Coordinates of C-alpha atoms in Angstrom, one line a residue:
M1 CA 0.0 0.0 0.0
T2 CA 1.3 3.4 -0.9
L3 CA 1.6 5.8 2.0
R4 CA 0.5 9.5 1.6
I5 CA 2.6 12.3 3.0
A6 CA 1.8 16.0 3.5
F7 CA 4.1 18.9 4.3
T8 CA 3.8 22.0 6.5
G9 CA 6.0 24.9 5.4
T10 CA 7.4 25.7 2.0
G11 CA 10.9 26.7 2.9
H12 CA 14.2 25.1 2.0
I13 CA 14.1 22.1 4.4
S14 CA 10.5 21.3 3.4
R15 CA 11.7 21.1 -0.2
V16 CA 14.6 18.8 0.8
H17 CA 12.1 16.4 2.4
A18 CA 9.7 16.6 -0.5
R19 CA 12.6 15.6 -2.8
A20 CA 13.3 12.7 -0.5
A21 CA 9.6 11.7 -0.8
R22 CA 9.7 11.9 -4.6
G23 CA 12.5 9.3 -4.6
L24 CA 10.4 6.7 -2.7
A25 CA 8.1 4.6 -5.0
D26 CA 5.8 3.7 -2.1
L27 CA 5.2 7.2 -0.9
D28 CA 3.0 9.9 -2.5
A29 CA 3.2 13.6 -1.7
V30 CA -0.5 14.6 -1.6
A31 CA -0.8 17.9 0.3
I32 CA 0.9 21.1 1.4
V33 CA 0.0 23.5 4.3
N34 CA 1.1 27.1 4.4
H35 CA -0.3 30.5 5.2
R36 CA 0.8 32.1 2.0
P37 CA -1.2 31.0 -1.1
E38 CA 1.4 32.1 -3.6
S39 CA 4.1 30.1 -1.9
M40 CA 1.9 27.0 -1.7
A41 CA 1.1 27.3 -5.4
E42 CA 4.7 27.4 -6.4
Y43 CA 5.5 24.5 -4.1
A44 CA 2.6 22.4 -5.3
A45 CA 3.6 22.9 -8.9
E46 CA 7.2 21.9 -8.3
F47 CA 6.2 18.6 -6.5
G48 CA 3.0 17.8 -8.3
I49 CA 0.8 18.3 -5.2
E50 CA -2.9 19.0 -5.7
R51 CA -4.2 19.6 -2.2
R52 CA -3.5 22.9 -0.4
Y53 CA -4.5 24.1 3.0
A54 CA -4.1 27.1 5.2
T55 CA -4.0 25.1 8.4
V56 CA -3.2 21.6 9.6
E57 CA -6.6 21.3 11.1
A58 CA -8.2 21.7 7.7
L59 CA -5.9 19.1 6.3
L60 CA -6.7 16.6 9.0
A61 CA -10.5 17.3 8.6
D62 CA -10.2 16.2 5.0
G63 CA -8.2 13.1 5.9
G64 CA -6.4 11.0 3.3
V65 CA -3.0 11.5 4.9
D66 CA -0.7 9.0 6.6
I67 CA 2.4 11.1 7.4
L68 CA 2.8 14.8 8.2
C69 CA 6.3 16.3 7.7
V70 CA 6.4 19.4 10.0
C71 CA 8.8 22.0 8.6
T72 CA 7.3 25.2 9.9
P73 CA 8.9 27.8 12.3
N74 CA 9.7 26.3 15.7
Y75 CA 6.7 27.6 17.6
L76 CA 4.4 25.6 15.3
H77 CA 6.2 22.3 15.7
G78 CA 4.4 21.2 18.8
P79 CA 0.9 22.3 18.0
Q80 CA 1.0 20.9 14.4
A81 CA 2.6 17.6 15.5
V82 CA 0.3 17.1 18.4
A83 CA -2.8 17.7 16.2
A84 CA -1.6 15.2 13.7
L85 CA -0.6 12.6 16.2
E86 CA -3.9 12.8 18.0
A87 CA -5.6 12.2 14.6
G88 CA -3.5 9.1 14.2
V89 CA -1.2 10.6 11.6
H90 CA 2.5 9.7 11.8
V91 CA 4.8 12.7 12.2
M92 CA 8.3 13.6 11.1
V93 CA 9.2 16.9 12.7
E94 CA 12.1 19.1 12.0
K95 CA 14.6 20.0 14.8
P96 CA 14.4 21.5 17.3
M97 CA 11.5 19.2 18.3
A98 CA 9.7 22.0 20.1
L99 CA 10.2 25.3 21.8
N100 CA 11.2 23.6 25.1
A101 CA 11.1 20.3 26.9
A102 CA 7.5 20.8 28.0
G103 CA 6.4 21.0 24.4
A104 CA 8.4 18.0 23.5
E105 CA 6.8 16.0 26.3
A106 CA 3.4 16.9 25.0
M107 CA 4.4 15.5 21.6
R108 CA 5.7 12.3 23.3
R109 CA 2.5 11.8 25.1
A110 CA 0.4 12.4 22.0
S111 CA 2.4 9.8 20.1
E112 CA 2.2 7.3 23.0
T113 CA -1.5 7.7 23.4
S114 CA -2.5 7.5 19.8
G115 CA 0.1 5.0 18.6
A116 CA 1.0 7.2 15.7
K117 CA 4.8 7.2 15.2
L118 CA 7.0 10.3 15.7
L119 CA 10.5 10.8 14.2
V120 CA 12.5 13.9 15.1
A121 CA 14.7 14.9 12.1
H122 CA 18.1 14.8 13.7
C123 CA 19.5 14.1 10.2
W124 CA 23.1 13.4 11.0
R125 CA 22.2 10.0 12.4
F126 CA 21.6 9.0 8.8
D127 CA 25.0 10.2 7.4
D128 CA 27.4 7.6 6.1
E129 CA 30.5 9.2 7.7
V130 CA 28.7 9.5 11.1
N131 CA 27.7 5.9 11.0
W132 CA 31.1 4.7 10.0
L133 CA 32.6 6.5 13.0
R134 CA 29.9 5.1 15.3
R135 CA 30.7 1.6 14.1
Q136 CA 34.4 2.1 15.0
I137 CA 33.4 3.2 18.5
E138 CA 31.1 0.2 18.9
E139 CA 33.9 -2.1 17.9
G140 CA 36.0 -0.6 20.7
R141 CA 38.8 0.8 18.4
L142 CA 39.0 4.0 20.4
G143 CA 38.5 2.4 23.8
K144 CA 36.2 4.1 26.3
I145 CA 35.2 7.6 25.1
L146 CA 36.3 10.1 27.7
R147 CA 35.3 13.4 26.0
T148 CA 34.0 14.9 22.8
R149 CA 34.1 18.3 21.1
G150 CA 31.5 19.3 18.5
Y151 CA 30.5 22.3 16.4
G152 CA 27.2 23.8 15.3
V153 CA 28.3 27.1 13.8
H154 CA 27.6 29.2 10.7
V155 CA 30.8 30.9 9.8
N156 CA 30.4 34.5 8.4
W157 CA 26.8 33.8 7.8
G158 CA 23.5 33.7 9.7
P159 CA 19.8 33.2 9.0
E160 CA 17.1 35.9 8.6
G161 CA 13.4 36.1 9.1
W162 CA 11.7 34.0 11.8
F163 CA 14.9 32.3 12.8
T164 CA 16.0 35.6 14.5
D165 CA 12.6 36.4 16.2
A166 CA 12.2 34.9 19.6
R167 CA 8.4 34.8 19.2
Y168 CA 8.7 32.3 16.4
A169 CA 12.0 30.6 16.9
G170 CA 12.1 30.4 20.7
G171 CA 15.9 30.3 20.7
G172 CA 18.7 31.2 18.3
A173 CA 21.9 29.5 17.2
L174 CA 21.7 26.9 20.1
A175 CA 18.4 25.6 19.0
D176 CA 19.2 25.9 15.3
M177 CA 22.8 24.7 15.1
G178 CA 23.9 23.6 18.5
V179 CA 21.3 20.9 18.6
H180 CA 23.0 19.2 15.6
A181 CA 26.3 19.1 17.6
I182 CA 24.6 17.9 20.7
D183 CA 22.6 15.1 19.1
T184 CA 25.6 13.9 17.0
A185 CA 27.8 13.6 20.1
R186 CA 25.1 11.8 22.0
Y187 CA 24.5 9.4 19.0
L188 CA 28.2 8.6 18.7
L189 CA 28.4 7.9 22.5
G190 CA 25.5 5.5 22.3
D191 CA 22.7 7.8 23.5
P192 CA 23.6 8.1 27.2
Q193 CA 21.5 10.2 29.5
P194 CA 22.8 13.7 30.4
V195 CA 23.7 14.2 34.1
S196 CA 24.5 18.0 34.2
V197 CA 25.0 21.0 31.9
Y198 CA 27.0 24.2 32.2
A199 CA 26.7 26.8 29.5
Q200 CA 27.3 30.4 28.5
V201 CA 24.8 31.5 25.8
A202 CA 24.8 35.0 24.5
T203 CA 24.1 37.4 21.6
Q204 CA 27.5 38.7 20.6
Y205 CA 27.7 39.2 16.8
T206 CA 24.2 40.6 16.0
D207 CA 21.3 42.6 17.4
Y208 CA 18.9 39.7 17.2
D209 CA 16.7 39.0 20.2
V210 CA 17.9 35.4 20.2
D211 CA 21.3 34.0 20.9
D212 CA 24.1 33.8 18.3
S213 CA 26.8 32.3 20.5
G214 CA 27.0 29.4 22.9
V215 CA 29.5 27.1 24.6
I216 CA 27.9 24.1 26.4
W217 CA 29.5 21.5 28.7
I218 CA 27.5 18.3 29.1
N219 CA 28.4 15.5 31.5
W220 CA 26.9 12.1 30.6
E221 CA 26.1 9.0 32.5
G222 CA 29.1 6.7 32.2
G223 CA 31.5 9.5 32.6
A224 CA 32.0 11.1 29.2
T225 CA 32.0 14.8 28.8
S226 CA 30.9 16.8 25.7
F227 CA 31.9 20.3 24.8
V228 CA 29.7 22.0 22.2
E229 CA 30.0 25.3 20.3
S230 CA 27.0 26.9 18.7
G231 CA 26.9 30.1 16.7
W232 CA 25.9 32.3 13.8
W233 CA 28.2 34.8 12.1
W234 CA 31.3 33.6 13.8
P235 CA 34.6 34.5 12.1
H236 CA 35.9 31.0 12.4
A237 CA 35.0 27.5 13.6
D238 CA 37.2 24.4 13.8
G239 CA 34.8 22.2 11.9
P240 CA 31.6 22.3 9.9
E241 CA 28.1 21.5 11.1
A242 CA 28.1 18.3 13.3
S243 CA 31.9 18.0 13.1
T244 CA 32.8 16.0 16.2
Q245 CA 36.1 15.0 17.8
L246 CA 36.2 12.0 20.1
Y247 CA 39.0 11.4 22.6
G248 CA 39.1 7.8 23.7
A249 CA 41.3 5.9 26.1
R250 CA 43.0 4.1 23.1
G251 CA 42.7 6.7 20.3
F252 CA 41.2 9.7 18.6
G253 CA 38.3 9.8 16.1
Q254 CA 37.0 12.7 14.1
L255 CA 34.2 13.7 11.7
F256 CA 34.7 16.0 8.8
P257 CA 37.4 15.2 7.9
T258 CA 36.7 11.7 9.1
R259 CA 39.5 9.5 10.4
L260 CA 41.0 7.6 13.4
E261 CA 44.3 8.1 15.0
L262 CA 45.4 5.0 16.9
P263 CA 48.7 5.4 18.9
D264 CA 51.0 2.5 19.8
R265 CA 52.9 3.7 22.8
E266 CA 55.4 0.8 22.8
A267 CA 56.3 1.4 19.2
A268 CA 56.0 5.2 19.5
T269 CA 53.9 5.3 16.4
V270 CA 50.4 6.5 15.4
E271 CA 48.3 4.6 12.9
T272 CA 46.0 6.9 10.9
V273 CA 42.8 5.1 9.6
D274 CA 41.4 6.8 6.6
P275 CA 38.0 5.4 5.5
G276 CA 38.3 7.1 2.1
F277 CA 35.7 9.8 2.4
P278 CA 36.6 13.1 0.7
P279 CA 38.3 15.6 3.1
V280 CA 35.8 18.2 2.1
R281 CA 32.4 17.3 0.7
D282 CA 30.9 18.9 -2.4
E283 CA 27.7 19.3 -0.4
H284 CA 28.1 19.2 3.3
C285 CA 24.4 18.3 4.0
P286 CA 23.8 15.9 1.1
Q287 CA 20.3 15.1 -0.2
E288 CA 21.2 11.4 0.3
M289 CA 21.2 11.9 4.1
Y290 CA 17.6 13.2 4.1
D291 CA 16.6 10.4 1.6
A292 CA 17.9 7.8 4.0
Q293 CA 16.1 9.5 6.9
L294 CA 12.6 9.5 5.3
A295 CA 13.1 5.9 3.9
Y296 CA 13.9 4.7 7.4
F297 CA 10.8 6.4 8.8
V298 CA 8.6 4.7 6.2
R299 CA 10.1 1.4 7.1
C300 CA 9.4 2.0 10.7
I301 CA 5.7 2.7 9.9
R302 CA 5.4 -0.4 7.7
E303 CA 7.2 -2.7 10.2
D304 CA 5.5 -1.1 13.3
R305 CA 8.9 -0.2 14.8
T306 CA 9.6 2.8 17.1
P307 CA 11.7 5.3 15.2
V308 CA 15.0 6.4 16.5
P309 CA 15.5 9.3 16.9
G310 CA 12.0 9.6 18.2
A311 CA 10.2 11.3 21.0
A312 CA 12.7 10.0 23.6
E313 CA 15.8 11.3 21.8
G314 CA 14.2 14.6 20.8
L315 CA 13.1 15.2 24.4
V316 CA 16.6 14.6 25.8
N317 CA 18.0 17.2 23.4
M318 CA 15.3 19.7 24.5
R319 CA 16.1 19.1 28.1
I320 CA 19.8 19.8 27.4
I321 CA 18.9 23.0 25.6
D322 CA 16.6 24.1 28.4
A323 CA 19.3 23.4 30.9
A324 CA 21.9 25.3 28.9
L325 CA 19.7 28.4 28.8
E326 CA 19.0 28.1 32.6
S327 CA 22.7 27.6 33.3
S328 CA 23.6 30.7 31.3
R329 CA 21.0 32.8 33.2
S330 CA 22.1 31.5 36.6
G331 CA 25.8 31.1 36.1
G332 CA 25.7 27.7 37.6
V333 CA 25.7 24.0 36.7
V334 CA 22.2 22.5 36.1
Q335 CA 21.6 19.0 37.3
L336 CA 19.4 16.8 35.1

């Protein structure tokens, strides 16, 4: 049976997901939701979509949809996802999952109560290089991971529009870019629970009413520590989006460029393991990553499996972001 997917929002990321849907033979794009008729018309023409709606409620009232892909500004993620989940429609929601952990928890409850599945689009879990490095960690090649350092920074660039308006975005660079670094580190570590968070989050490079700079220190169950940088308009960053360095008891691993460094103390040598990925990608966020993400969600629906990253993973990330903002306000460590 062919599944039917609808999209909310007509911006860049919605089009990325619509292209992913177009590549799946057992998935039909049937509807688009947006408050701007002219934008909907253009989007519908590009992707061969007939049904257009001003609200999710109108879409759900008409029925005929199995999956809703939520790609609207952050403040709409929770309400639109909950409405669809309560109607029994499966949901893939863009990051950040919600404005805060309370909103994320409401989404989790709606999914659990209705049985409709929820996937949070933490896309880097579907990247080939990320998964290669995760396999090396699982095989023990680096030993116990002691600490990580990750980046979610736009260098000499930043977004405009609703991204910079606290009414619609909730937060700034931390919610937009830092969440990529947080989730990638957690995924590579095997999804441990956070124990405590210390952060300094500020607006340093712009006059936005949301943050454009953040440094976050996360302590995890099991003893690992993650240091995360988030930002817009920074003059420099030590790695691209989701770039992560891992310091293990037996070696070092890194994403973008992706490699291992395995020291032999007795021989006083270091073996470099190069998996053969290009040092710089033609497209850092490739379409194939999003294709794999949506294909996985469709398989979860067909096989009645709980998606990962789902409500649980998205909620943990929102708890970390909430804690980072609280820590920055208070100047202290926040226990989780």
